[in-house]
C-alpha positions as a Markdown table, in Angstrom:
| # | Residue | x | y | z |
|---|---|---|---|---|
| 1 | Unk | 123.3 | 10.4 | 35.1 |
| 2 | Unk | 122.3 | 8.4 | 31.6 |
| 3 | Unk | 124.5 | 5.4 | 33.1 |
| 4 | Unk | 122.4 | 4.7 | 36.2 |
| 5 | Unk | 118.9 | 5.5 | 34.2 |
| 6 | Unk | 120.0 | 3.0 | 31.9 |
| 7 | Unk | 121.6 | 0.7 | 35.3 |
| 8 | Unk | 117.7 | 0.9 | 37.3 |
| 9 | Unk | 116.4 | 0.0 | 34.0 |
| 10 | Unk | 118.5 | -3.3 | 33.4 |
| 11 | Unk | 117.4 | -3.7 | 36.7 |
| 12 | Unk | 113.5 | -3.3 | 36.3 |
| 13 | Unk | 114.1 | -5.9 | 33.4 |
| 14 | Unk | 115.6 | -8.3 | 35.4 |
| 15 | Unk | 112.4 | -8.3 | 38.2 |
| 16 | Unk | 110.1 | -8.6 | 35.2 |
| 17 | Unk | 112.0 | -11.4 | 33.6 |
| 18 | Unk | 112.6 | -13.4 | 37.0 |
| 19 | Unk | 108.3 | -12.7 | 37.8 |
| 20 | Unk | 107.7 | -14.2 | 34.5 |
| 21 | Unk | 109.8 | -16.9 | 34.7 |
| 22 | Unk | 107.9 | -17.8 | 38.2 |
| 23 | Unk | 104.5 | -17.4 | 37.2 |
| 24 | Unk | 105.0 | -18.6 | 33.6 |
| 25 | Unk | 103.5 | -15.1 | 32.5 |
| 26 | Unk | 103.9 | -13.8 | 28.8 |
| 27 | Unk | 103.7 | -10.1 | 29.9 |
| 28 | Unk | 106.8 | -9.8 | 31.9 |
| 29 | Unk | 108.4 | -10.9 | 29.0 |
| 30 | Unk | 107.0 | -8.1 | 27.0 |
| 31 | Unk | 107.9 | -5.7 | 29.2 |
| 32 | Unk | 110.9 | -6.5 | 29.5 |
| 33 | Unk | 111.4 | -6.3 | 25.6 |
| 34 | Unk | 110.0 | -2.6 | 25.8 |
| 35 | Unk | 112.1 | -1.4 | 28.5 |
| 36 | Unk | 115.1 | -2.8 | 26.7 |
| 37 | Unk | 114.0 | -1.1 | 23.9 |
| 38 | Unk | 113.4 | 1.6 | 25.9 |
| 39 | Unk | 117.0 | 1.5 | 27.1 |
| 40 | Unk | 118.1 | 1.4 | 23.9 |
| 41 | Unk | 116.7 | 4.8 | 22.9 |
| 42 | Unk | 118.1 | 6.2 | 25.8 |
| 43 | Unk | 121.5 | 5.4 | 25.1 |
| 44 | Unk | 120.6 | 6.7 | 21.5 |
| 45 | Unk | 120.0 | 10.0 | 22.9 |
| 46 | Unk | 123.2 | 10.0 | 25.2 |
| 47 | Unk | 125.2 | 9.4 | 22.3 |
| 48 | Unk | 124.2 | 11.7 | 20.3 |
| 49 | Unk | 124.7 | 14.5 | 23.4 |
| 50 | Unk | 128.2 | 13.2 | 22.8 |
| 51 | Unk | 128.2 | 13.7 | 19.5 |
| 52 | Unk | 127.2 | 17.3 | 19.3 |
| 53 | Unk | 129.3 | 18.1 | 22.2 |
| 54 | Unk | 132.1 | 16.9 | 20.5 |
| 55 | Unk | 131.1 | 18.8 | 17.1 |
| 56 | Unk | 131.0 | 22.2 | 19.0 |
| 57 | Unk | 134.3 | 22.3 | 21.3 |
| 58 | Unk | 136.5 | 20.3 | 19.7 |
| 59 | Unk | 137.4 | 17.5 | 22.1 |
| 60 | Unk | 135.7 | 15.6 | 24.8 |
| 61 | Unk | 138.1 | 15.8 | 27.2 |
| 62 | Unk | 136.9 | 17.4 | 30.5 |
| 63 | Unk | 140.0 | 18.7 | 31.4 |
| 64 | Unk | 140.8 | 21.3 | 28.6 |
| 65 | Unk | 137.6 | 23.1 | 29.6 |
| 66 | Unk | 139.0 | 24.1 | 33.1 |
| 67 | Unk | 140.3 | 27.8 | 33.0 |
| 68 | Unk | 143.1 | 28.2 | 34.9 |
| 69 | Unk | 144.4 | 31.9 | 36.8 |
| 70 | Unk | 147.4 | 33.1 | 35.6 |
């Protein structure tokens, strides 16, 4: 779910980059530096979900976490 926040907002950057290079505006260019700034937290956050996940169990793996009948 982080990965395509952080995808629309690439993309969001992209549209305000492209309208600034039309209409030879400064502010798309400035909002584009605060959404990848933005972007930048976010992938901030989502590492450091990682981090504590892998603090607590262990391992990252997905796998090990499936309990199996015996």
């Amino acid at each position: 779910m982080l990965v395509s926040i952080e995808l629309m907002l690439l993309s969001v950057t992209l549209i305000f980059l492209i309208n600034a290079l039309a209409y030879n505006d400064n502010f798309g260019q400035l909002a584009a530096l605060f959404i990848i700034a933005l972007a930048g937290a976010e992938s901030a956050i989502g590492l450091s979900i990682l981090i504590v996940y892998y603090r607590l169990n262990g391992v990252i793996s997905l796998t090990n976490n499936v309990v199996t009948k015996s």
